[in-house]
GROMACS .gro file of N, CA and C in nm:
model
  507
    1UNK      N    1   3.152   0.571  -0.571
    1UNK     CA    2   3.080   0.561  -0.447
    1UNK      C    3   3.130   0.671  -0.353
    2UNK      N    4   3.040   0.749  -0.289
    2UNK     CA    5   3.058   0.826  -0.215
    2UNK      C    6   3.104   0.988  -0.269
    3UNK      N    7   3.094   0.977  -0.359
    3UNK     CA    8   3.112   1.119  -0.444
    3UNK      C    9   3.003   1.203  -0.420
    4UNK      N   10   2.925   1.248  -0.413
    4UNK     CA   11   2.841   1.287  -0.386
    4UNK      C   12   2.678   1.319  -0.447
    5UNK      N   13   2.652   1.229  -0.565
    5UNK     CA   14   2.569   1.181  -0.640
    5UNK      C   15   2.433   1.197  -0.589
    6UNK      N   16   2.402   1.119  -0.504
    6UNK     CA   17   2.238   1.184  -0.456
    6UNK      C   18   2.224   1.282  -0.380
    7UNK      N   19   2.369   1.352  -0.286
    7UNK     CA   20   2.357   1.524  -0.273
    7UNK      C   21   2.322   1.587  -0.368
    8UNK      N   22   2.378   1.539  -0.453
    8UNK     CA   23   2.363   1.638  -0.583
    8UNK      C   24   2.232   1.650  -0.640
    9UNK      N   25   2.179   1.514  -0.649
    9UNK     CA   26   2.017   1.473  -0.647
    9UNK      C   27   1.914   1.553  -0.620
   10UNK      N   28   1.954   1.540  -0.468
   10UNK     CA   29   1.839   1.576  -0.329
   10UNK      C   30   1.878   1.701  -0.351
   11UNK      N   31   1.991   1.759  -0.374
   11UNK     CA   32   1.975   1.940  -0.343
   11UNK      C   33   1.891   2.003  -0.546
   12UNK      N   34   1.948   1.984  -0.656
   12UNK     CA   35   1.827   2.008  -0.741
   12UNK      C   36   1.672   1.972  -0.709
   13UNK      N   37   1.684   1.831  -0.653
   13UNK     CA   38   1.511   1.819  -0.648
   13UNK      C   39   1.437   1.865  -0.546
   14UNK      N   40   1.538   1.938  -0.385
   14UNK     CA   41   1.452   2.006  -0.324
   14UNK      C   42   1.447   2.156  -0.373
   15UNK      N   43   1.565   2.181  -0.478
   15UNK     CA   44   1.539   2.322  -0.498
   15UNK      C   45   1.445   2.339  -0.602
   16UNK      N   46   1.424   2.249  -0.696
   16UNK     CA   47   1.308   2.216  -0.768
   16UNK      C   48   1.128   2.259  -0.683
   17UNK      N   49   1.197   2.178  -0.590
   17UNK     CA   50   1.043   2.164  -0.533
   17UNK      C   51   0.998   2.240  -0.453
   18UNK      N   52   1.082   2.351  -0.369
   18UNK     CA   53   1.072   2.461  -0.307
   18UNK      C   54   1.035   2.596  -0.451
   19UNK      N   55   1.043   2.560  -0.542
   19UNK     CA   56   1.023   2.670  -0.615
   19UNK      C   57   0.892   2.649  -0.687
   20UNK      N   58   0.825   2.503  -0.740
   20UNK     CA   59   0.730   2.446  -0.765
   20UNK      C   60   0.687   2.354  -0.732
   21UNK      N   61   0.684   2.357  -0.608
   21UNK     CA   62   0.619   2.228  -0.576
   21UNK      C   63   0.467   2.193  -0.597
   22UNK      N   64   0.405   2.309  -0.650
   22UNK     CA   65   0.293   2.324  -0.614
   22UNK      C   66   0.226   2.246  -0.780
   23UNK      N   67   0.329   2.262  -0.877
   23UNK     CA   68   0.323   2.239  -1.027
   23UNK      C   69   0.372   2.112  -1.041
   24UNK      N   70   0.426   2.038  -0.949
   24UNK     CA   71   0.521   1.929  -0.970
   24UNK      C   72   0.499   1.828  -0.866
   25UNK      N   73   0.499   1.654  -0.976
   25UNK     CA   74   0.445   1.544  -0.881
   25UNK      C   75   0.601   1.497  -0.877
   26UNK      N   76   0.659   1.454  -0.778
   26UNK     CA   77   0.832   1.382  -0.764
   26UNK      C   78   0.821   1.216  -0.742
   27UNK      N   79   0.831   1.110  -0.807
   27UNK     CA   80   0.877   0.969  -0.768
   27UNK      C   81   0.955   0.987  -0.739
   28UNK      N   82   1.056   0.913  -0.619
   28UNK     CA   83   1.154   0.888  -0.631
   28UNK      C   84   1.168   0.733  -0.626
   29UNK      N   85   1.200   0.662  -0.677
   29UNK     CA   86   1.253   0.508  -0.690
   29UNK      C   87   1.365   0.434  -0.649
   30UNK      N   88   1.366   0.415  -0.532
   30UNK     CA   89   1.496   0.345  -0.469
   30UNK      C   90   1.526   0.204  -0.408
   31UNK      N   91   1.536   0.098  -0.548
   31UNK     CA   92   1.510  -0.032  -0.486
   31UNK      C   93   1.608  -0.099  -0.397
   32UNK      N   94   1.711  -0.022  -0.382
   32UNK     CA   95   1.846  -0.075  -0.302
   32UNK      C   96   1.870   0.030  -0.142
   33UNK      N   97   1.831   0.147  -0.179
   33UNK     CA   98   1.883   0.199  -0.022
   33UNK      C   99   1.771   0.270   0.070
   34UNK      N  100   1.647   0.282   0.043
   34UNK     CA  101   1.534   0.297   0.037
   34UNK      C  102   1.535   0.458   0.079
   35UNK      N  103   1.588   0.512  -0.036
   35UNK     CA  104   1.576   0.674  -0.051
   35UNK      C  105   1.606   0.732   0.084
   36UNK      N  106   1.752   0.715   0.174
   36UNK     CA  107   1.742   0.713   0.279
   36UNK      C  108   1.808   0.912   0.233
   37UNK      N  109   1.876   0.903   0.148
   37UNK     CA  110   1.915   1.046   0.072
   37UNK      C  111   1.842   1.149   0.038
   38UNK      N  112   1.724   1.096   0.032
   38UNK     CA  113   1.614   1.236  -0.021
   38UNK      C  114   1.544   1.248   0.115
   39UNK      N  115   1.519   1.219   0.251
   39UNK     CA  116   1.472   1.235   0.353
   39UNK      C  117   1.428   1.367   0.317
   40UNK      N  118   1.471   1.498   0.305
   40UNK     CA  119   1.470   1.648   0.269
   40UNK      C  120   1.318   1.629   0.199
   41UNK      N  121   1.306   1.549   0.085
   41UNK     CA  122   1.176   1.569  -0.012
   41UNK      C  123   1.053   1.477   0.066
   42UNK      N  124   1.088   1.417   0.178
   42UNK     CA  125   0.953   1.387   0.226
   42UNK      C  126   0.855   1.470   0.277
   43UNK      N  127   0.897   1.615   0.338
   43UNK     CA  128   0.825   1.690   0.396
   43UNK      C  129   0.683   1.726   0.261
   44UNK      N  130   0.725   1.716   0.151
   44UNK     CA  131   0.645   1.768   0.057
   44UNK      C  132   0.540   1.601   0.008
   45UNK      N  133   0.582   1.475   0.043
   45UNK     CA  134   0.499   1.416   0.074
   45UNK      C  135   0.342   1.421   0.144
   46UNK      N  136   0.349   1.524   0.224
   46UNK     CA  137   0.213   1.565   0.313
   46UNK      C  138   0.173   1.654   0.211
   47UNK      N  139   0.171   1.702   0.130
   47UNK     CA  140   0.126   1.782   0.010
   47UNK      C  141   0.095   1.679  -0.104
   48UNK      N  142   0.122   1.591  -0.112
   48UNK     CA  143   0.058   1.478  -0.244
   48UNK      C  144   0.133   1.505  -0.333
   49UNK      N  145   0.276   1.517  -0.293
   49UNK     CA  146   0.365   1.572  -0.452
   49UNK      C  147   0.493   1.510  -0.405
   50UNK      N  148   0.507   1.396  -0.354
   50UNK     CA  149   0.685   1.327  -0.395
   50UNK      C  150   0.597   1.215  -0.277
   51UNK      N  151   0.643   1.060  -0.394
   51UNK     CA  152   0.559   0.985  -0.349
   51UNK      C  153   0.687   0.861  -0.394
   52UNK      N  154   0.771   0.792  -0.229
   52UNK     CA  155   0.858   0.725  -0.267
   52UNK      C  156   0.821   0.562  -0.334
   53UNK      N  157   0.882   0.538  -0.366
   53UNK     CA  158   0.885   0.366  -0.438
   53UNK      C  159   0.988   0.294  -0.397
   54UNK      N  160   0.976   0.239  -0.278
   54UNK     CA  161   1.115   0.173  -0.243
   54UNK      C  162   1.102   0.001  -0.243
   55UNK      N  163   1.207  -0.067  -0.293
   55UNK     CA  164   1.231  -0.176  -0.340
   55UNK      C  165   1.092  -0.279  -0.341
   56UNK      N  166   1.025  -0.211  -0.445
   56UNK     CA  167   0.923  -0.284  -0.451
   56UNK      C  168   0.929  -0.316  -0.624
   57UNK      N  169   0.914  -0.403  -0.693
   57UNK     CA  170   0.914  -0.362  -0.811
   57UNK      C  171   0.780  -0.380  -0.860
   58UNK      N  172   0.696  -0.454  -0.795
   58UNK     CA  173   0.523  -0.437  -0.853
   58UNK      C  174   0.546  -0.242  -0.902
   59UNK      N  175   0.562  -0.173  -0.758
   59UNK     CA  176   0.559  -0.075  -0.754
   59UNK      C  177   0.660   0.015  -0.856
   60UNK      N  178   0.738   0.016  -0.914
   60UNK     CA  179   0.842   0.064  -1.003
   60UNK      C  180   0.758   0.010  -1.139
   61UNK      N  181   0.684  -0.092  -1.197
   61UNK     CA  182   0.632  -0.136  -1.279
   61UNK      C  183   0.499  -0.011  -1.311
   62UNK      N  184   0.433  -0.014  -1.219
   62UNK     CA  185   0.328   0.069  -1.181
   62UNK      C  186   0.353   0.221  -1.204
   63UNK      N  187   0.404   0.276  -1.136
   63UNK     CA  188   0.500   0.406  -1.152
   63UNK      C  189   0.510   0.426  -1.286
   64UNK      N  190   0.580   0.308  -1.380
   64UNK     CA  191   0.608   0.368  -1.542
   64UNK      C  192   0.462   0.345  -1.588
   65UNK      N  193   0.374   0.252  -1.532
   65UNK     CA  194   0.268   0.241  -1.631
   65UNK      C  195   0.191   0.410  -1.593
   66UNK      N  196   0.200   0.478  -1.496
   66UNK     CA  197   0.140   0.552  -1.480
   66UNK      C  198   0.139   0.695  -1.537
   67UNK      N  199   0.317   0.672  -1.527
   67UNK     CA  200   0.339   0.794  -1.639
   67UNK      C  201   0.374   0.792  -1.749
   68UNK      N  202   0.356   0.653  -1.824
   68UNK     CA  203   0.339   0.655  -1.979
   68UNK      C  204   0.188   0.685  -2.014
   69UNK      N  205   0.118   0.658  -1.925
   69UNK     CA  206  -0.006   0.665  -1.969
   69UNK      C  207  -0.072   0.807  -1.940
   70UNK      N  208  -0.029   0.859  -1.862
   70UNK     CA  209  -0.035   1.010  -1.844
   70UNK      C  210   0.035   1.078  -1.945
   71UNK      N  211   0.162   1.032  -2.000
   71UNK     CA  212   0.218   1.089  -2.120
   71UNK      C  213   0.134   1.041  -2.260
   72UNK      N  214   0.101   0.923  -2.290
   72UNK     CA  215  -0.049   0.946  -2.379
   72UNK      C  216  -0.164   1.008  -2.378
   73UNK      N  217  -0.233   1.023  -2.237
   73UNK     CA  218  -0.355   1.109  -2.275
   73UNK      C  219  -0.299   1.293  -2.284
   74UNK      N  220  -0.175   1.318  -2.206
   74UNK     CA  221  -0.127   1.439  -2.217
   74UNK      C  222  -0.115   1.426  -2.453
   75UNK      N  223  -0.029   1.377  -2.467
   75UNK     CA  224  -0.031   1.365  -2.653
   75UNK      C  225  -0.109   1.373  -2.707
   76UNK      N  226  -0.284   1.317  -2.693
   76UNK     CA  227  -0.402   1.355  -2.713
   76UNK      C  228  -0.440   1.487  -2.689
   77UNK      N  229  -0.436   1.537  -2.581
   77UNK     CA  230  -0.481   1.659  -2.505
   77UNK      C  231  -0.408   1.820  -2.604
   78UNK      N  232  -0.327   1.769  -2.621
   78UNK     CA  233  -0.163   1.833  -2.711
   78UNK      C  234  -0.248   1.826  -2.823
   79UNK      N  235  -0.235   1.743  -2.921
   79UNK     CA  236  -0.331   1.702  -3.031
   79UNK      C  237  -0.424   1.773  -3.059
   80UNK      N  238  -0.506   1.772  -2.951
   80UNK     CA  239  -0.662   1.862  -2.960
   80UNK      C  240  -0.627   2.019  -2.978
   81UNK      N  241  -0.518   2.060  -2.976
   81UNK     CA  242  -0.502   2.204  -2.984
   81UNK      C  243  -0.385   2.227  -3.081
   82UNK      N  244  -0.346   2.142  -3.108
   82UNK     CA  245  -0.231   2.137  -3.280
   82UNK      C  246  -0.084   2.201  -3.178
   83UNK      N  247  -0.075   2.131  -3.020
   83UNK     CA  248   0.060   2.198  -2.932
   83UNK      C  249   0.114   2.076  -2.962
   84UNK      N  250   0.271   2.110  -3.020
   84UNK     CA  251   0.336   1.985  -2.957
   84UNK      C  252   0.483   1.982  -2.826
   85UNK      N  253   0.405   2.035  -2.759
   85UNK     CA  254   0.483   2.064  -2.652
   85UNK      C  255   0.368   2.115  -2.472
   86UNK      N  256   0.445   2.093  -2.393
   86UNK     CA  257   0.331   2.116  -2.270
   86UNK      C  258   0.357   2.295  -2.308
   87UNK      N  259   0.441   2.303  -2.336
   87UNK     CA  260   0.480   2.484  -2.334
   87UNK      C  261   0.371   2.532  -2.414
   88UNK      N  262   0.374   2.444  -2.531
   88UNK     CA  263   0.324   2.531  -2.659
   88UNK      C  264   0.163   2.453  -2.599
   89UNK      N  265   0.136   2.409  -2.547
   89UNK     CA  266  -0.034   2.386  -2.453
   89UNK      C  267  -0.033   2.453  -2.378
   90UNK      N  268   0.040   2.493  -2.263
   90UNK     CA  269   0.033   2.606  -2.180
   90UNK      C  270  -0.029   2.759  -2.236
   91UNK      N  271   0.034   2.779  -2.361
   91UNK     CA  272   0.057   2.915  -2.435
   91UNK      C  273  -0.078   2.922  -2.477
   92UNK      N  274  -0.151   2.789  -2.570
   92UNK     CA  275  -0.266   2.809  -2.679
   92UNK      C  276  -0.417   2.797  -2.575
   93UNK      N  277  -0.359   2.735  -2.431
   93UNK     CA  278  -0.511   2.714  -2.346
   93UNK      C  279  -0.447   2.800  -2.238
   94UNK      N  280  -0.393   2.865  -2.186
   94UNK     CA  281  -0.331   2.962  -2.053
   94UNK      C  282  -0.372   2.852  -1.957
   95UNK      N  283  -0.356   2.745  -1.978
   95UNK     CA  284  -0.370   2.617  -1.822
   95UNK      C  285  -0.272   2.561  -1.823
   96UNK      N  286  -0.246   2.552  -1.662
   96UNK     CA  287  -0.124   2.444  -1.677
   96UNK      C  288  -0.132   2.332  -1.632
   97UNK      N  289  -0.044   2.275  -1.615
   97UNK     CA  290   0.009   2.135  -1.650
   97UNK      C  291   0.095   2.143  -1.567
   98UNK      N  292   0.079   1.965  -1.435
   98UNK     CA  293   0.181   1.972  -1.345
   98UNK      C  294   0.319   1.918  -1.482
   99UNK      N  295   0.440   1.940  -1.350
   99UNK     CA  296   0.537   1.856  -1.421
   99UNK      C  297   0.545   1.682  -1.389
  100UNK      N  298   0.575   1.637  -1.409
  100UNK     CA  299   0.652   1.490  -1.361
  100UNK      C  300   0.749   1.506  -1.339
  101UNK      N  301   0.802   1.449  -1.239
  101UNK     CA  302   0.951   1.398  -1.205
  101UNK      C  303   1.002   1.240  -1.105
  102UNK      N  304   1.065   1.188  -1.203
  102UNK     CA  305   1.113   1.059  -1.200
  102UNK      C  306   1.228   1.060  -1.174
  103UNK      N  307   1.271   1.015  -1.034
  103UNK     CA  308   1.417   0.972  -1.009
  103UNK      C  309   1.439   0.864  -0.961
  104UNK      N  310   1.571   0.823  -1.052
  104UNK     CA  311   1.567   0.679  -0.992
  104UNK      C  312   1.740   0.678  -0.921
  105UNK      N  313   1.700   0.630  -0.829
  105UNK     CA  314   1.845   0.653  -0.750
  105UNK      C  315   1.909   0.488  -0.754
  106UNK      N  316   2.042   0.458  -0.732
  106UNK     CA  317   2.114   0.360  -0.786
  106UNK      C  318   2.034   0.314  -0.933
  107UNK      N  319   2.002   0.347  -1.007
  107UNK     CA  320   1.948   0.348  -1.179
  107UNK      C  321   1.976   0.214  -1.210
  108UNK      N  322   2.162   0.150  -1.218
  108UNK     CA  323   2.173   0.043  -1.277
  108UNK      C  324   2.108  -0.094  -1.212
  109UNK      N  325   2.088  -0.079  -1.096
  109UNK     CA  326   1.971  -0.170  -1.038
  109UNK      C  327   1.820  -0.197  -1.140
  110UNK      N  328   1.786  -0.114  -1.210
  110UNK     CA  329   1.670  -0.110  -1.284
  110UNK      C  330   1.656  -0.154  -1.447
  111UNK      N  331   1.714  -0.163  -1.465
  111UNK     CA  332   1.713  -0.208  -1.629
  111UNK      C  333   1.660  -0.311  -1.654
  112UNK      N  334   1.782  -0.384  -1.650
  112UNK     CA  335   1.787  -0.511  -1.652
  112UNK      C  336   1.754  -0.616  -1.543
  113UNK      N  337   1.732  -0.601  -1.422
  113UNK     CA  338   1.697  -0.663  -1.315
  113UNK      C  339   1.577  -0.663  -1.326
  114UNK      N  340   1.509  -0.534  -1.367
  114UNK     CA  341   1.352  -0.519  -1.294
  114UNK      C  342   1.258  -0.517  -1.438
  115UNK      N  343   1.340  -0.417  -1.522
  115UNK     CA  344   1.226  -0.420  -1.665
  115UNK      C  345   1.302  -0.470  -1.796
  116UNK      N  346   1.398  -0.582  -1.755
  116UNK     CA  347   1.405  -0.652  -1.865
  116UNK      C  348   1.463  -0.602  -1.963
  117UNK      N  349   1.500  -0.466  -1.971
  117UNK     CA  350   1.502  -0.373  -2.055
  117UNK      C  351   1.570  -0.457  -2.211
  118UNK      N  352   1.656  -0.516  -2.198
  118UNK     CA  353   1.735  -0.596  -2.337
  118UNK      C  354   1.669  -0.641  -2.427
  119UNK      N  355   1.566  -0.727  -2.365
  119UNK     CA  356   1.454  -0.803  -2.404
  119UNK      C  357   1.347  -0.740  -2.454
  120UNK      N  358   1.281  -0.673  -2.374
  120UNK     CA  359   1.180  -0.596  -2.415
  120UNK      C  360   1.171  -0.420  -2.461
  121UNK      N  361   1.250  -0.352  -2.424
  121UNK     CA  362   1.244  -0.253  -2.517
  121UNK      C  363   1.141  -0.230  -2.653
  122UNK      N  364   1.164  -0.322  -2.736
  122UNK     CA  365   1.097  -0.322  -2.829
  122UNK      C  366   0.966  -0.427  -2.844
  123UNK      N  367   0.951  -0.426  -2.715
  123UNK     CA  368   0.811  -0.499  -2.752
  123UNK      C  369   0.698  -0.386  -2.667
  124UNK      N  370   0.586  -0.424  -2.799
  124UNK     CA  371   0.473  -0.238  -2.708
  124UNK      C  372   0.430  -0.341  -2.553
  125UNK      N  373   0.452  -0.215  -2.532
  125UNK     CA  374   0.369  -0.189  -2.422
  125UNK      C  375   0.400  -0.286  -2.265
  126UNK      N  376   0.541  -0.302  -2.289
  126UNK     CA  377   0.598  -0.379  -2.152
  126UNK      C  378   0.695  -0.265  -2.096
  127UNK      N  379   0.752  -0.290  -1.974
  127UNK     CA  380   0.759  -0.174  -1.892
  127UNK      C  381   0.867  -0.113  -1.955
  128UNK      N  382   0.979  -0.212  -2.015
  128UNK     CA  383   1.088  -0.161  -2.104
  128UNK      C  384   1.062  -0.058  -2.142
  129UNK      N  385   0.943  -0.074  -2.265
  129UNK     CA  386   0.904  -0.062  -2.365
  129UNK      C  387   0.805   0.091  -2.359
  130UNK      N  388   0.755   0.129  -2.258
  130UNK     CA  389   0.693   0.225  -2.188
  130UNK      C  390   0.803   0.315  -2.136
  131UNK      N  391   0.920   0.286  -2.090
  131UNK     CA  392   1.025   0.312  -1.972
  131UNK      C  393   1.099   0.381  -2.132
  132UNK      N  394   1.139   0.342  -2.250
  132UNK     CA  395   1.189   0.417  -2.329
  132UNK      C  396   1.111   0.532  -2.433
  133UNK      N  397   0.992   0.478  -2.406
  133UNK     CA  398   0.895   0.582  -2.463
  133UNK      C  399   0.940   0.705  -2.400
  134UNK      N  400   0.927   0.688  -2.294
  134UNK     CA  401   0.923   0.802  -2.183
  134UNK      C  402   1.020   0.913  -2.168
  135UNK      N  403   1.116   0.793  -2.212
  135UNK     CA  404   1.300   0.834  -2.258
  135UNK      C  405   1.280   0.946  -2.362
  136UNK      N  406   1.207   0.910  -2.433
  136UNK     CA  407   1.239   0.981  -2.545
  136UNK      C  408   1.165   1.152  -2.573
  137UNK      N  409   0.986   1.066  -2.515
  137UNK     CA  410   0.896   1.239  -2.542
  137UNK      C  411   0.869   1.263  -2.410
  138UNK      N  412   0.903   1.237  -2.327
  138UNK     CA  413   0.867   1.262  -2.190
  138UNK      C  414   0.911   1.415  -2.160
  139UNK      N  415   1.033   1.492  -2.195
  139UNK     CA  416   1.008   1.631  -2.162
  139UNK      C  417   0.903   1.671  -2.251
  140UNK      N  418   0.901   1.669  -2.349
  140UNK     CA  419   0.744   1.717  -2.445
  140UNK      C  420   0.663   1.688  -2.374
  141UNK      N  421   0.595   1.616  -2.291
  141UNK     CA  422   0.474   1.588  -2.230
  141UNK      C  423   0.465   1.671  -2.122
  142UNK      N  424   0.594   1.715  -2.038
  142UNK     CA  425   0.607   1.725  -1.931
  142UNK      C  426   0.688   1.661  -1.808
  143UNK      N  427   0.721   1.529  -1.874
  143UNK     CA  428   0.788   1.435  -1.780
  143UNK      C  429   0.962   1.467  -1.785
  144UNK      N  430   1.033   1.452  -1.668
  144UNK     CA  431   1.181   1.459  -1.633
  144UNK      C  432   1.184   1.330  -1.582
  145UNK      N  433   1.342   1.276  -1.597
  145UNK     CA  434   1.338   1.133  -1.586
  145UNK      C  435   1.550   1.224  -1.519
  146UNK      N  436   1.519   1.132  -1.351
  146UNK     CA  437   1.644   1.217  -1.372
  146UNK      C  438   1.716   1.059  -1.294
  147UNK      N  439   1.849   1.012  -1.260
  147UNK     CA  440   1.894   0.902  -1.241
  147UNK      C  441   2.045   0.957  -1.191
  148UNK      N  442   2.080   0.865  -1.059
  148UNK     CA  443   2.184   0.847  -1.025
  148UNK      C  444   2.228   0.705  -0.981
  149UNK      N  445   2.363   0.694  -1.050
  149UNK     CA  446   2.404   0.586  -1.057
  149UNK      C  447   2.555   0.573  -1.060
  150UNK      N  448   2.600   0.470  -0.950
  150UNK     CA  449   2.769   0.428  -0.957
  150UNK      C  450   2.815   0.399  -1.123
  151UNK      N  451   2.733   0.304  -1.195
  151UNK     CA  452   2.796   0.224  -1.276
  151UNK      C  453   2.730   0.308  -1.403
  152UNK      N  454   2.804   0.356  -1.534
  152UNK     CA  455   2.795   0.385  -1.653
  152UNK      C  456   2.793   0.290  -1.730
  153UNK      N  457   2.841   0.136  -1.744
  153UNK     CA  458   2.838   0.066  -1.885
  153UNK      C  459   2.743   0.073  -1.937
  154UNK      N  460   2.731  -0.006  -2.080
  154UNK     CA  461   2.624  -0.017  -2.156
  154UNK      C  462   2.565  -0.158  -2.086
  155UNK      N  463   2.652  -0.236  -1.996
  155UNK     CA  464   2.575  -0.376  -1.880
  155UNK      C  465   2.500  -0.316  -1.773
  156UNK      N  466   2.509  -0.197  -1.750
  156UNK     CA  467   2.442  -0.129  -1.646
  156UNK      C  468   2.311  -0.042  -1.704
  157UNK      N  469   2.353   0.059  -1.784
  157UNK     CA  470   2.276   0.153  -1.796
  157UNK      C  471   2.259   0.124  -1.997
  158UNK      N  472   2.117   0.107  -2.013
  158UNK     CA  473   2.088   0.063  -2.200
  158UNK      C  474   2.173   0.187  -2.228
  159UNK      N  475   2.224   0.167  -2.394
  159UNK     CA  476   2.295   0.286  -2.462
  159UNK      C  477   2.173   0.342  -2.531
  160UNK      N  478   2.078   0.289  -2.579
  160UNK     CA  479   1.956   0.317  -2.649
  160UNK      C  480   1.894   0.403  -2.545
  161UNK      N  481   1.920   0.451  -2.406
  161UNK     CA  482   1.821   0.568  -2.372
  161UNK      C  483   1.943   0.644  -2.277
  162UNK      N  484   2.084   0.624  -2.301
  162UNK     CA  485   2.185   0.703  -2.283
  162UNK      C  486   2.125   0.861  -2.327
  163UNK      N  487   2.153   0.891  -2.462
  163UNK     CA  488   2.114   0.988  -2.503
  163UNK      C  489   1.980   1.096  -2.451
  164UNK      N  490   1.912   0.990  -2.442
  164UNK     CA  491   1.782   1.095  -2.382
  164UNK      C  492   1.814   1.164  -2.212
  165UNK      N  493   1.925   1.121  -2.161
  165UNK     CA  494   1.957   1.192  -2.039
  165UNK      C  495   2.028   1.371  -2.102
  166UNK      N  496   1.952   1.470  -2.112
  166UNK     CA  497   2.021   1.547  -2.149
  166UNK      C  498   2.151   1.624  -2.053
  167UNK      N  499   2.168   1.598  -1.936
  167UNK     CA  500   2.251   1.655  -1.888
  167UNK      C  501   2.305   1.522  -1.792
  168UNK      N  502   2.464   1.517  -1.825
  168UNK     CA  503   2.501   1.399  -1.763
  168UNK      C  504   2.634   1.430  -1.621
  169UNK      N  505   2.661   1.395  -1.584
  169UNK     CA  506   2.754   1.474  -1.492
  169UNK      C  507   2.790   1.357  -1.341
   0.00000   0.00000   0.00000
């Protein structure tokens, strides 16, 4: 606590978004402090590109259904041109493709409190279950899934989508 974790956050995702904002939609998800840390990324709110979710969980439910399902018709879209990558779609149609970006700030609040994650993981199509999809091909689609969080256990944070965080710190 107090290390400096969603500085660290808020300064990649506004430097993110000062460089593309124009390519890039930002959630941020904060069911405990209501994203009082990213204040910086609201200005790009009036642009339709960082759209907060605060302690709502209808709303955090919604959010994953939205970008799993944007990450399926993107896999189709991919499909239709033999890309398996937004890069390698970018390259074969010269169109682009916003990014996604998903942050979830205090993270271990979310698992298990909100999507069950233990339980459902492996059942299709519940938010778990969508929420590790996402884990897994979501940079292929386009999607970043980025998370800050006090607590590391495997009681806090699943070990089954540990790995898909590629940069941990």
């Amino acid at each position: 606590m107090g290390s400096g974790k969603s500085v660290a956050a808020c300064f990649s995702l506004v430097t993110w978004m000062l460089s593309n904002s124009d390519q890039t939609i930002l959630f941020i998800i904060d069911a405990v402090k209501g994203a009082n840390d990213y204040r910086a990324l609201f200005k790009f709110q009036d642009t339709n590109h960082v759209y907060p979710v605060l302690s709502s969980e209808v709303g955090i439910h919604r959010v994953i259904d939205l970008i799993y399902d944007e990450a399926m018709a993107r896999r189709e879209l991919f499909n239709s041109v033999k890309a398996e990558s937004i890069h390698a779609y970018e390259k074969a149609t010269g169109k682009k493709i916003s990014r996604i970006i998903l942050m979830f700030e205090e993270f271990h609040s979310i698992p298990y409190a909100i999507m069950n994650f233990e339980r459902d993981f492996k059942v299709p199509l519940t938010t778990a279950n969508k929420f590790h999809t996402i884990m897994r091909i979501g940079r292929t689609m386009g999607t970043w899934v980025m998370a800050a969080s006090q607590k590391s256990t495997k009681s806090d944070i699943p070990s089954e989508i540990v790995p898909n965080f590629t940069q941990k710190q």
